[in-house]
Coordinates of C-alpha atoms and ligand atoms in Angstrom, one line a residue:
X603 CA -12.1 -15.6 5.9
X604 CA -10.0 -13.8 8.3
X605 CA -8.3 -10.9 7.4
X606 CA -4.3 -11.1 7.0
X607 CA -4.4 -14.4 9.1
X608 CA -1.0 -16.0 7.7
X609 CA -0.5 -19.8 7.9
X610 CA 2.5 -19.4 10.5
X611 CA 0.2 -17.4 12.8
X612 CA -2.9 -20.4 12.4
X613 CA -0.4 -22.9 13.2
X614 CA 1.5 -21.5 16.1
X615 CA 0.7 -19.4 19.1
X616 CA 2.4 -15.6 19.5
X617 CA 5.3 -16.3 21.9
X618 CA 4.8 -13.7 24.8
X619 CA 6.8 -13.0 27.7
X620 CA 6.7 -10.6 30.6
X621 CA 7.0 -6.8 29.6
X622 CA 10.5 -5.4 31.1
X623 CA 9.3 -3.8 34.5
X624 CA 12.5 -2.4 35.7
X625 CA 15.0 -0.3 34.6
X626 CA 18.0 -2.7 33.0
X627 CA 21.3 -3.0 31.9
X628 CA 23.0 -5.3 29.5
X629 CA 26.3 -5.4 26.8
X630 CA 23.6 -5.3 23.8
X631 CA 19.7 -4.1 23.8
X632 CA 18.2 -5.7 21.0
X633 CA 15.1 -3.8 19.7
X634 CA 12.9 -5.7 17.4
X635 CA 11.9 -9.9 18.3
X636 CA 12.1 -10.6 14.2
X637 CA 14.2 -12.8 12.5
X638 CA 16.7 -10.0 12.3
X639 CA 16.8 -9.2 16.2
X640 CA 16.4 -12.6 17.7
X641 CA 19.2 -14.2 15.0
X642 CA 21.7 -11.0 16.4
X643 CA 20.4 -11.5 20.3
X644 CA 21.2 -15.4 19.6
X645 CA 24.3 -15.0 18.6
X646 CA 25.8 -12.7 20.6
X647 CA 24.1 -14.7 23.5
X648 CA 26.2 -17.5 22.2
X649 CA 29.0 -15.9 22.3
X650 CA 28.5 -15.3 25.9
X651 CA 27.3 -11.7 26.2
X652 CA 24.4 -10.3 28.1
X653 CA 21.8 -9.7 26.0
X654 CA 18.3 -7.9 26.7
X655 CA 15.7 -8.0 23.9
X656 CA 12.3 -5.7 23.6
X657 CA 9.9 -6.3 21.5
X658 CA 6.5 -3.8 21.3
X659 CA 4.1 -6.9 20.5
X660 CA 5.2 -10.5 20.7
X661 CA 8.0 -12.4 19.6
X662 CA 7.4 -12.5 15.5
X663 CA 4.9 -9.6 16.0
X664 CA 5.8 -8.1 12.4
X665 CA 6.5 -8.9 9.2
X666 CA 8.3 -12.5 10.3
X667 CA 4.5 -13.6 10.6
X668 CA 3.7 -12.3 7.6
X669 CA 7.0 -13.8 5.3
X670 CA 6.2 -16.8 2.8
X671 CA 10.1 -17.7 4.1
X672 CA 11.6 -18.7 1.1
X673 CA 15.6 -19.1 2.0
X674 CA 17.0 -17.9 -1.6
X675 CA 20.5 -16.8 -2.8
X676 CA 19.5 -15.6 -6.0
X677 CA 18.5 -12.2 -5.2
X678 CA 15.3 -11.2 -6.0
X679 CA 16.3 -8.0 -7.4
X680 CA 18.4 -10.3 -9.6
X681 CA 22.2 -10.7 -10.2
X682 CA 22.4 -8.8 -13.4
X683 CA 20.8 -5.8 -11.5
X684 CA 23.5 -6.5 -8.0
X685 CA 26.3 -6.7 -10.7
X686 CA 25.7 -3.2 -12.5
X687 CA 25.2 -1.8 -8.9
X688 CA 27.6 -3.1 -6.9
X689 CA 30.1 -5.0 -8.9
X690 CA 31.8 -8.0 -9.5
X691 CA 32.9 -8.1 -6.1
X692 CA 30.0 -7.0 -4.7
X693 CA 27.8 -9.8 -6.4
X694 CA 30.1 -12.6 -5.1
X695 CA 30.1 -10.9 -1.8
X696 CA 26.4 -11.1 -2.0
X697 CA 25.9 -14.3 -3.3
X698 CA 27.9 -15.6 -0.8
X699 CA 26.7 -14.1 2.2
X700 CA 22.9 -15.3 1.5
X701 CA 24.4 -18.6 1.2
X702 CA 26.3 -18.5 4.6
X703 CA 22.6 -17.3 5.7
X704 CA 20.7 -20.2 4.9
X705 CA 23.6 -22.0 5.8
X706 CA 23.9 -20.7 9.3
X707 CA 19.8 -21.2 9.7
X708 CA 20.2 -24.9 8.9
X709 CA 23.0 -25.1 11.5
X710 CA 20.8 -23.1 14.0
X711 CA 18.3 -25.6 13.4
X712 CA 20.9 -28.6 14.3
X713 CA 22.4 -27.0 17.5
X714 CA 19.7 -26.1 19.1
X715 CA 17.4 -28.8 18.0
X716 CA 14.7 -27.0 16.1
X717 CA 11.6 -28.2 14.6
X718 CA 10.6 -26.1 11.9
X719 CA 10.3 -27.9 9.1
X720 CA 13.7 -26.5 7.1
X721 CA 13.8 -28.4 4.4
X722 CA 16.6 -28.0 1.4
X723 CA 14.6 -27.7 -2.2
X724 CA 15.5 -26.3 -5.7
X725 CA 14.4 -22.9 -7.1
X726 CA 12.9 -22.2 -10.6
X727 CA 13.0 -18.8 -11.9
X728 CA 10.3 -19.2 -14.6
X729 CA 9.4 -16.9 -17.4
X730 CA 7.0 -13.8 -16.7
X731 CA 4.1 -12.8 -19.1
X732 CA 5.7 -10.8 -22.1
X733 CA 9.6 -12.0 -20.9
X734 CA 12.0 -13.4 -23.2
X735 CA 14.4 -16.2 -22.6
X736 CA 17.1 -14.2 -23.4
X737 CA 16.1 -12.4 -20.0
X738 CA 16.8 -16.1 -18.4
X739 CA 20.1 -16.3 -20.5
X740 CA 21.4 -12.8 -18.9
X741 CA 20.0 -13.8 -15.5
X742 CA 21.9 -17.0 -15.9
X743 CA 25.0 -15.5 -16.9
X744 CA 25.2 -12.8 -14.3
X745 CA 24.3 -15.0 -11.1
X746 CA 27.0 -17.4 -12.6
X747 CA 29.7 -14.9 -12.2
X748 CA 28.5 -14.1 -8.3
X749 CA 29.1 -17.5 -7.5
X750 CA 25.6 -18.9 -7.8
X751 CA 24.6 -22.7 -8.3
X752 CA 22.5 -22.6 -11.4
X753 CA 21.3 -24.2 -14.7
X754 CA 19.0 -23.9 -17.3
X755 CA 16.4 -26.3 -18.0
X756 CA 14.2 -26.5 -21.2
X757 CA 11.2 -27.3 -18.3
X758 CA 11.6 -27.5 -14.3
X759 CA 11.6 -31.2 -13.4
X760 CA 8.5 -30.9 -11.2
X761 CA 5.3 -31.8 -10.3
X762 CA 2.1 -29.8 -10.8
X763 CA 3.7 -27.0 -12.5
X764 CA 4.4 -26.7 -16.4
X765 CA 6.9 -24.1 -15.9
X766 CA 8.5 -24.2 -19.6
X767 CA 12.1 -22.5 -19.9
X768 CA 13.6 -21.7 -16.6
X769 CA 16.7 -21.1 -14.7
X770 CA 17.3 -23.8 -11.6
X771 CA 18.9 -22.7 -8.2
X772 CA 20.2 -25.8 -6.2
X773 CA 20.2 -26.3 -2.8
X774 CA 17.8 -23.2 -1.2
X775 CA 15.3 -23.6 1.4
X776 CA 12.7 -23.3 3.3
X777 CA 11.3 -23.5 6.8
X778 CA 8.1 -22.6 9.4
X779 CA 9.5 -18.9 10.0
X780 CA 7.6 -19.0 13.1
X781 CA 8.3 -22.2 14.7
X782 CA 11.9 -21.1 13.7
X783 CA 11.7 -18.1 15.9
X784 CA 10.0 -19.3 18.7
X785 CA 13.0 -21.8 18.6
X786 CA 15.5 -19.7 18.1
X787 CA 13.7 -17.1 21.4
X788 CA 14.2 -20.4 23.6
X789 CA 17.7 -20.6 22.5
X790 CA 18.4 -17.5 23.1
X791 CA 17.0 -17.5 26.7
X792 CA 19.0 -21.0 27.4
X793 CA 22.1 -19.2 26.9
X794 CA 21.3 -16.4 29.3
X795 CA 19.4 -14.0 27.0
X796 CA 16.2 -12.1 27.9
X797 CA 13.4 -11.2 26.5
X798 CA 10.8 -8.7 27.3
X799 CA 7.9 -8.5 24.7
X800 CA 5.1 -5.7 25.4
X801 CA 7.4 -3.1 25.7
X802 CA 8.2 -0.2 23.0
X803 CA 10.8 1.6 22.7
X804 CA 10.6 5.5 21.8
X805 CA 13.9 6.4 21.8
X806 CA 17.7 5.5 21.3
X807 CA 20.4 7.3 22.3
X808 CA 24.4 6.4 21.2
X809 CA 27.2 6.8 23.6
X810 CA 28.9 4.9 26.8
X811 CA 26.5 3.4 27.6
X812 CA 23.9 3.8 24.5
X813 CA 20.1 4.2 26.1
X814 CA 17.0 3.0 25.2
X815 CA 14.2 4.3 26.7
X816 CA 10.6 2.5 26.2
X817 CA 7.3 4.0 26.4
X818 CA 6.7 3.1 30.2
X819 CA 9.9 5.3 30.5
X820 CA 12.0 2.7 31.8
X821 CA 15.6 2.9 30.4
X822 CA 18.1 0.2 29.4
X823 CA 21.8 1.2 29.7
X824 CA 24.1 -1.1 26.8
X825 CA 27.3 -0.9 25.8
X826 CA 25.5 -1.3 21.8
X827 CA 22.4 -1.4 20.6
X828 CA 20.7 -3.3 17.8
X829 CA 17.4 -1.7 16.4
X830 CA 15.9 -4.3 14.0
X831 CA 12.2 -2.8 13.9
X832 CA 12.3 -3.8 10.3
X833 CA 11.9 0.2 9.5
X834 CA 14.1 2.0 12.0
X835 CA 12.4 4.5 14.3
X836 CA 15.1 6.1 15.6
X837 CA 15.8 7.4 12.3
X838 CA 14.3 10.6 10.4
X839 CA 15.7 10.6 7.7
X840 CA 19.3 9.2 6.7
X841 CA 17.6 5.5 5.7
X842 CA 14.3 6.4 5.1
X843 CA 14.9 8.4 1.4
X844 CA 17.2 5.3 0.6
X845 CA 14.3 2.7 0.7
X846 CA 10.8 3.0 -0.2
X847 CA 7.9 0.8 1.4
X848 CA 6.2 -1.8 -0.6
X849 CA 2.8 -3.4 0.6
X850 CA 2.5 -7.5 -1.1
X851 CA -0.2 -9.7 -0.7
X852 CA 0.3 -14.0 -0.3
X853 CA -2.6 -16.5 -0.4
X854 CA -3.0 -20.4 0.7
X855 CA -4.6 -22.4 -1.8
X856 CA -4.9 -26.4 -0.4
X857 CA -3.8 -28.8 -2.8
X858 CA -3.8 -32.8 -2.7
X859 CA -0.4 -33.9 -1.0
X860 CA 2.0 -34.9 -3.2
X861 CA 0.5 -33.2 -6.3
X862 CA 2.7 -30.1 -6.5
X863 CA 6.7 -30.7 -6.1
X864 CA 8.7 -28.7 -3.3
X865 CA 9.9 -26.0 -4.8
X866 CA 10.7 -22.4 -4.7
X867 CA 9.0 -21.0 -7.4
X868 CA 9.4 -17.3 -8.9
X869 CA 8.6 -15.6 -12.1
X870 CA 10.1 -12.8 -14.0
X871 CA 7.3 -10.5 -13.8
X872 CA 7.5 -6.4 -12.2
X873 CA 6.4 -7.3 -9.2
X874 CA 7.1 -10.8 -9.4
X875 CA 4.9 -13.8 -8.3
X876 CA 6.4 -16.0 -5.5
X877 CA 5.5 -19.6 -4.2
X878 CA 6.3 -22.8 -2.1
X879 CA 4.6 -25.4 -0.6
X880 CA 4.0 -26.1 3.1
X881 CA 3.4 -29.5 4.6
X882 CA 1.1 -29.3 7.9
X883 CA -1.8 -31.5 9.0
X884 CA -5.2 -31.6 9.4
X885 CA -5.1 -30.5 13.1
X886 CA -2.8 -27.9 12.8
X887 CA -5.1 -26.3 11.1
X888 CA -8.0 -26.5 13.7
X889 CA -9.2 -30.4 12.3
X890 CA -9.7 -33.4 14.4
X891 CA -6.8 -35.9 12.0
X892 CA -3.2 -35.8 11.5
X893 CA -3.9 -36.3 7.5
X894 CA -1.0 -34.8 5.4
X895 CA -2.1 -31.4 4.1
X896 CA -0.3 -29.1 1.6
X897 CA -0.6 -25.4 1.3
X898 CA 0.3 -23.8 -2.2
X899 CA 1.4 -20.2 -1.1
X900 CA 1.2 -17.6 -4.0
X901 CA 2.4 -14.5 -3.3
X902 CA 3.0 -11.4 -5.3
X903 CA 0.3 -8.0 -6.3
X904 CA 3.1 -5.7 -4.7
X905 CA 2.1 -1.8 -4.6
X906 CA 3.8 1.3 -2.8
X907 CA 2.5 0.6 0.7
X908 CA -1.0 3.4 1.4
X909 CA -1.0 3.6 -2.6
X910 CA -3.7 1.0 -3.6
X911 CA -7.0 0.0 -1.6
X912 CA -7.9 -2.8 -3.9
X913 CA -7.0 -5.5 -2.0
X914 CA -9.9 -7.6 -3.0
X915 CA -9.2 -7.5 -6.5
X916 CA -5.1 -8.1 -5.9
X917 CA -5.8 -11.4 -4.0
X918 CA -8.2 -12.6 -6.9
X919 CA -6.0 -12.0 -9.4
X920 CA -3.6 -13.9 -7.0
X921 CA -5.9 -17.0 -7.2
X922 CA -6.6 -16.8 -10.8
X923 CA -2.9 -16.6 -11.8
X924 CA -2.3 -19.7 -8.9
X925 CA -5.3 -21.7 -11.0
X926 CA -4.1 -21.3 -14.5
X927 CA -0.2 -22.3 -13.4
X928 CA -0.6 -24.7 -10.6
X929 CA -4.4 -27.0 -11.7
X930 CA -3.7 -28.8 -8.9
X931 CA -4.5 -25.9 -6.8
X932 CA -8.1 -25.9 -4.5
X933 CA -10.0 -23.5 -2.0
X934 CA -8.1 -20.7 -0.9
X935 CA -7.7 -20.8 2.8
X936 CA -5.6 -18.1 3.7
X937 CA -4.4 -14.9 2.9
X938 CA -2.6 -12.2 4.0
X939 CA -0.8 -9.1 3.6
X940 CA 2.5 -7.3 4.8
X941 CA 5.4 -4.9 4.1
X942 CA 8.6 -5.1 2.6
X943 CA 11.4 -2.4 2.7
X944 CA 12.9 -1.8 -0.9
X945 CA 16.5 -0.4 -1.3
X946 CA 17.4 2.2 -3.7
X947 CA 20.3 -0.5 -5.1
X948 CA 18.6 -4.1 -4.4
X949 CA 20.6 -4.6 -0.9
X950 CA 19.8 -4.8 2.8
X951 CA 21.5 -1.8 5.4
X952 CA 23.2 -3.1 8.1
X953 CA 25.5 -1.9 10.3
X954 CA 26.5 1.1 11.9
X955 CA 23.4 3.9 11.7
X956 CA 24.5 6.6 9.8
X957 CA 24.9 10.0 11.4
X958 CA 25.2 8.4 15.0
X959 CA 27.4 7.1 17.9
X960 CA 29.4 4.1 16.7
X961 CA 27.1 2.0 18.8
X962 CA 23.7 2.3 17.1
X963 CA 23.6 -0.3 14.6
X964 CA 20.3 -1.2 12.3
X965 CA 19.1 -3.7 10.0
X966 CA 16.7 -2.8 7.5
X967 CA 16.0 -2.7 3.5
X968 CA 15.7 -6.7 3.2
X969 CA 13.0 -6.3 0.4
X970 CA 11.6 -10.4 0.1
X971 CA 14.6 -11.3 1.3
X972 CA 14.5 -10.7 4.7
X973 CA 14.7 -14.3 6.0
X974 CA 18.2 -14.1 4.8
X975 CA 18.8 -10.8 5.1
X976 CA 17.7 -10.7 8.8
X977 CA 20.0 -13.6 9.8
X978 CA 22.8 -11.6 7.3
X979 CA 22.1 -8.9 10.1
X980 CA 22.7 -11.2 13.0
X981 CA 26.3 -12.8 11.8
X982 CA 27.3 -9.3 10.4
X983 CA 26.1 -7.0 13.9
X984 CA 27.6 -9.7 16.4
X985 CA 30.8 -9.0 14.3
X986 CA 30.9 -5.6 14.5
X987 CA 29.6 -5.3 18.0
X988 CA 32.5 -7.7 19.2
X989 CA 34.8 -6.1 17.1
X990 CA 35.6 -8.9 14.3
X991 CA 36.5 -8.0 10.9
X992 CA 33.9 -9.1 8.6
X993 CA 33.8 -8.9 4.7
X994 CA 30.3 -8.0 4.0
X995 CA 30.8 -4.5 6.5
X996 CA 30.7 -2.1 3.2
X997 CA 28.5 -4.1 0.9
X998 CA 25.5 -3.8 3.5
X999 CA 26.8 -0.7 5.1
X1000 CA 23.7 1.9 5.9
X1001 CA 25.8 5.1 4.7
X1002 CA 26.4 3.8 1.2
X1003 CA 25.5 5.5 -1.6
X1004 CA 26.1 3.2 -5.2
X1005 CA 26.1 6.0 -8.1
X1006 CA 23.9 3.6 -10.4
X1007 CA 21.0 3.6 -8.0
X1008 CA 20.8 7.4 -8.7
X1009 CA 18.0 7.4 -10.7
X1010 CA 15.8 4.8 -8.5
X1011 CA 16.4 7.3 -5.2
X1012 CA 15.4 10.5 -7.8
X1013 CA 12.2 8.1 -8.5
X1014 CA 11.6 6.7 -5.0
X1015 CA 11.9 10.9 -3.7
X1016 CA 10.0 11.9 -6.2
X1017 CA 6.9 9.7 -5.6
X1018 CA 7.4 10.5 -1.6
X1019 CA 6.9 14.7 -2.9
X1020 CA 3.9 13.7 -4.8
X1021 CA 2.2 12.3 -1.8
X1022 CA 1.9 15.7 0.0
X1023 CA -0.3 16.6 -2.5
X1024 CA -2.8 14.7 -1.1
X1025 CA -3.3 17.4 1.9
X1026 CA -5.1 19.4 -0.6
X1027 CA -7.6 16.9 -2.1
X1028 CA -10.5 15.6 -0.7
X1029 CA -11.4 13.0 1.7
X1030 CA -12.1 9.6 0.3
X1031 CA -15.5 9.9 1.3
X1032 CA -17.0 13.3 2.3
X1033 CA -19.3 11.9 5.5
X1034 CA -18.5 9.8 8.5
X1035 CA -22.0 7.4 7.3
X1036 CA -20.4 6.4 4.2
X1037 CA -17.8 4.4 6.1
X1038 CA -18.8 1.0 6.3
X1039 CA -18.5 -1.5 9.6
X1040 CA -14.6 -2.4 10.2
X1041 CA -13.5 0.3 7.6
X1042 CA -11.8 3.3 7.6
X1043 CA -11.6 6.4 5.4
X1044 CA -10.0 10.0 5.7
X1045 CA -12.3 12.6 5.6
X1046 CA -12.3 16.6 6.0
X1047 CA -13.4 17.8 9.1
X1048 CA -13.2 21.6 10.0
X1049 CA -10.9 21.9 7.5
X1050 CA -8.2 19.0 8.8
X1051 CA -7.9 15.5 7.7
X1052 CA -9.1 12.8 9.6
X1053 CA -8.8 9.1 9.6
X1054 CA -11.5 7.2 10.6
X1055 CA -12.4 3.5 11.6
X1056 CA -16.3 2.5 12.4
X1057 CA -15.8 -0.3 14.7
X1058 CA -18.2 -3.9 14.1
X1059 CA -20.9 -2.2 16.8
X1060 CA -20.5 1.0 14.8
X1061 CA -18.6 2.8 16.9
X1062 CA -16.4 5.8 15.5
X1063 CA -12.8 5.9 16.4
X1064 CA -10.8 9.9 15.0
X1065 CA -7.3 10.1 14.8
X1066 CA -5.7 12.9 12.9
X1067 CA -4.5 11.1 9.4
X1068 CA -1.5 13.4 9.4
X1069 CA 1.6 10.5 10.1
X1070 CA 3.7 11.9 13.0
X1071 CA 7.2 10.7 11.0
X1072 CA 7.3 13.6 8.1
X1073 CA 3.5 14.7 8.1
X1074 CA 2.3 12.8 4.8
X1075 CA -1.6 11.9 4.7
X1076 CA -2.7 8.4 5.7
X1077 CA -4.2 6.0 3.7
X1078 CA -7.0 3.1 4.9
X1079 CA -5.7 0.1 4.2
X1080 CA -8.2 -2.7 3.7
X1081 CA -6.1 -5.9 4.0
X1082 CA -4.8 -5.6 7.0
X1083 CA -7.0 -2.7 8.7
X1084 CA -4.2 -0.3 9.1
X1085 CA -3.5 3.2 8.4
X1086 CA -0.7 3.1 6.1
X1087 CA 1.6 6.0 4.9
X1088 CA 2.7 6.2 1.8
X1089 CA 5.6 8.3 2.2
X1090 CA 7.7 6.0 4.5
X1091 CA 5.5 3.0 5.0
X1092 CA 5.0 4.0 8.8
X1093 CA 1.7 1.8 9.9
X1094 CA -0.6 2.5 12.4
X1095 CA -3.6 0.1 14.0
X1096 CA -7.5 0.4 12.9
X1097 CA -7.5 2.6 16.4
X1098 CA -4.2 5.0 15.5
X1099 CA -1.2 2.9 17.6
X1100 CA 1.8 2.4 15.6
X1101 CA 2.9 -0.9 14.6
X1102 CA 5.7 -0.6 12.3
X1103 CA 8.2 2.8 12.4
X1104 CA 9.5 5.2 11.6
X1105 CA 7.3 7.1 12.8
X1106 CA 8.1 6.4 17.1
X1107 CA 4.4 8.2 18.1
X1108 CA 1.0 7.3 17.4
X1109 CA -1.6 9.6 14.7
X1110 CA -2.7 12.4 16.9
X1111 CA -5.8 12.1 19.2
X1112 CA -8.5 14.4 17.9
X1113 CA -9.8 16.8 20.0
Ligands
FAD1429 C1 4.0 -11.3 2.3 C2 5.4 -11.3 2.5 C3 6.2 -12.3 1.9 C4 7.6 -12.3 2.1 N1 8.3 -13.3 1.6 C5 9.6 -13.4 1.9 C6 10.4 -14.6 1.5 O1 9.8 -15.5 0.8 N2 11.7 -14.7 1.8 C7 12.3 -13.7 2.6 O2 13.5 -13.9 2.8 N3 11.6 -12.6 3.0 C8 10.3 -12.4 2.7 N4 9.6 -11.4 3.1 C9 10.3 -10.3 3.9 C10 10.5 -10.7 5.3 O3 9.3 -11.3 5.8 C11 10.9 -9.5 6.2 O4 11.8 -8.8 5.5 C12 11.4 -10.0 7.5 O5 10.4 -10.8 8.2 C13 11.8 -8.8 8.3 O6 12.3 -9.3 9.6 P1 12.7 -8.2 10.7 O7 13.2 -9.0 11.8 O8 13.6 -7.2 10.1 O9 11.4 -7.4 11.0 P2 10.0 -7.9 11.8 O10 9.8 -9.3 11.6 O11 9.0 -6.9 11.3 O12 10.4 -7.6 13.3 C14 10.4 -6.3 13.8 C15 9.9 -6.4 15.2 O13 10.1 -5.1 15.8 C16 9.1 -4.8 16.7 N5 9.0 -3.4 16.8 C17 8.8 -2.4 15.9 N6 8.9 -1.2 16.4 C18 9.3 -1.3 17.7 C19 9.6 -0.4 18.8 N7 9.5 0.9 18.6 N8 9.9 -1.0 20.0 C20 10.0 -2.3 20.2 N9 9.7 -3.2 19.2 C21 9.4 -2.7 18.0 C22 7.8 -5.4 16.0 O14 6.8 -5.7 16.9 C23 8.4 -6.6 15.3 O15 8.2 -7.8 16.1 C24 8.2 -11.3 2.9 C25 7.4 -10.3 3.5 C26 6.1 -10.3 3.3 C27 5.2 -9.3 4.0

């Protein structure tokens, strides 16, 4: 089974375009070809400005692949927690701004003809082992005040699923996150954007115009830029102590059509279990029939990202909790793993980057709410870069700091100081032949830490495992063959390239 395959990524093909060649100019440089940067490119592109967007893999080369795209306004850090932090006001605001998101993605889907199989469902926030349904009763009373559309139900009207007391969320969503990219990337280019995948960028710079220069060393010149690289790169430290990286794990189980309802489904559990269903066919999915298939996808097992290396046992216990709730459930067919940015206080930042020009912005922190969050990011930024008022500006705003979330950020810091102990223990294994084909491990060498991958013909790929960003130690991560660090969640490939920030270099060559 292949190795953090997601279902999107089976049934579609990565949407690649030229890399940029030459140097360019534009109103907006959009860095990042996620939901968050391709929703902002979009709509400032409707709006009628130029618009460049880079991307250093493919269009949906990060976590957008990796998303089980549930389209939720009940936030998953949960109302009573956005209320304490943020207020009354703050709630509704919140409440009301993930609405407008899935609102504006189901209108996206209309204007520009989309086929991504968006579909409007309820959502059941069922009861976690050891909960008590007077945590549903405060749940229910605290996304009430924000505005929220919800009930409780002795038992979710469903099929397939024996959910017993639960709160129910009308009208959220889902969709193909995918499919909905590579739509909205058409879109974009029909109304004069560009896009230039295979081309990083290593560096931003604020001021008239704001530069962004890529790793070719080719510069674009923009009157703003937008850097939606899920974790921002061009920032040190400023975001990076406000939100901690989480690593989560989602399977595919097939299950008969029509046996399990459409539903969001989440329970009340630290970390939580997640799931929907997808509809595909028989030939999507590399068969020779258009037979109606359904995909149960269970997601959940999260961990500090480079903090676990049990991935084996996470997506069993994944499965097993899938079998005992949903016996309609089959052979698991896919799974996968990815990353998720966690807020000190339960909120996405966007806007403005903190300690630089005024035309910098970023959008990160989404936590699993990032389908929403990201397209949150793209009303929000096109605001603020045409110079609109808009209501959610301080509620998302990337220099806030929310007094109650004091003791998460001591917690979050805390556990990023603990990591740099790790330069003074031992490797994981202590010689190069206990590595196993397509694994990696850190090991000592002449007194340094090393990370390294055998390769399937045995080769033996070195990289220096100390993470370029603030110099924590590396971890192997075996779900997704990545060096992962656990300080800031920067991610490097089996071969030490850097796929996800902050960190804007690679791990060291070793000499
Ligand atoms: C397993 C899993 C389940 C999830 N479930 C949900 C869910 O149900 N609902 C929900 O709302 N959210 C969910 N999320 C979260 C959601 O998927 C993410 O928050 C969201 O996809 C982030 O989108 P983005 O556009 O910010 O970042 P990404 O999609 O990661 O896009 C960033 C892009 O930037 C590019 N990039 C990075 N660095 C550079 C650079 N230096 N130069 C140029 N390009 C660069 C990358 O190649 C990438 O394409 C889930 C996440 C995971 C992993």
């Amino acid at each position: 089974m292949p190795r953090s395959h997601s279902l999107w990524q089976q049934t579609t093909t990565a949407l690649t375009t030229s890399p940029l060649r030459n140097h360019a100019r534009a109103d907006v440089c959009v860095v990042g070809a996620g939901i968050a940067g391709l929703t902002t490119g979009y709509q400032l592109a409707r709006e009628g400005r130029s618009v460049i967007v880079i991307d250093a893999v493919a269009v949906g080369g990060g976590q957008t692949a990796l998303t089980t795209a549930h389209l939720s306004n009940e936030i998953d850090d949960r109302y009573e927690e956005i209320l304490r932090l943020h207020g009354p006001d703050g709630a509704r605001l919140a409440c009301s701004s993930h609405r407008a998101a899935i609102d504006r993605i189901e209108t996206i889907c209309r204007l520009e003809h989309l086929s991504c199989s968006f579909e409007q469902v309820d959502g059941y926030l069922v009861l976690g082992r050891g909960a008590k349904e007077r945590d549903l009763d405060r749940e229910l009373e605290a996304a009430r005040a924000a505005g929220v559309e919800v009930d409780k139900l002795p038992t979710a009207p469903v099929q397939g699923f024996s959910s017993g007391p639960c709160l129910r969320f009308r009208n959220q969503a889902q969709f193909h996150p995918m499919k909905y990219l590579e739509g909205l990337a058409t879109a974009l280019q029909r109304h004069g954007g560009q896009i230039y995948t295979g081309t990083r960028a290593v560096s931003v710079e604020g001021g008239q115009p704001a530069v962004v220069r890529t790793a070719d060393d080719l510069i674009v010149q923009a009157g703003a830029a937008v850097i939606a690289t899920n974790s921002p790169f061009n920032d040190i430290v400023a975001i990076h102590t406000k939100q901690a990286p989480y690593h989560t794990y989602a399977i595919g189980l097939r299950v008969p059509a029509g046996a399990i309802s459409h539903a969001l489904y989440w329970d009340t559990e630290d970390p939580y279990h997640y799931v929907r269903l997808q509809r595909t066919t028989a030939r999507e999915l590399g068969g020779d029939t258009d037979e109606r298939v359904d995909i149960l996808i269970v997601g959940g097992e999260d961990h500090k990202t480079g903090q676990a290396q049990d991935a084996d046992e996470r997506f069993e216990r994944l499965t097993q909790w899938a079998r005992e709730r949903f016996p309609a459930a089959r052979d698991v067919e896919f799974r996968w793993s990815g990353q998720v940015m966690e807020t000190v206080d339960g909120l996405g930042y966007i806007g403005r980057n903190p300690l630089d020009a005024g035309n910098v912005y970023v959008a990160t922190g989404d936590s699993g709410m990032g389908m929403t969050h990201g397209t949150i990011a793209g009303i929000l930024l096109t605001d603020l870069i045409q110079g609109r008022a808009n209501p959610w500006t301080d509620l998302y705003d990337p220099s806030r700091v929310r007094t109650g979330a004091a003791m998460e950020w001591v917690k979050e810091n805390l556990n990023v100081a603990l990591q740099y102990a790790s330069w003074l223990t031992p490797g994981e294994v202590s010689s190069i032949d206990q590595i196993a084909s397509n694994t990696g491990a850190v090991i000592v060498e002449n007194g340094r830490k090393i990370a390294v991958f055998r390769d399937e013909r045995g080769g033996i790929h070195k990289r220096s495992a100390v993470c370029p960003h603030l110099g924590c130690i590396v971890a192997w991560n075996p779900a997704a063959s990545t060096w992962d660090c656990p300080c800031h969640g920067s991610r490097f490939d089996r071969f030490g390239a850097v796929v996800n920030g902050p960190s804007p270099k690679d791990l060291e060559k070793v000499t």
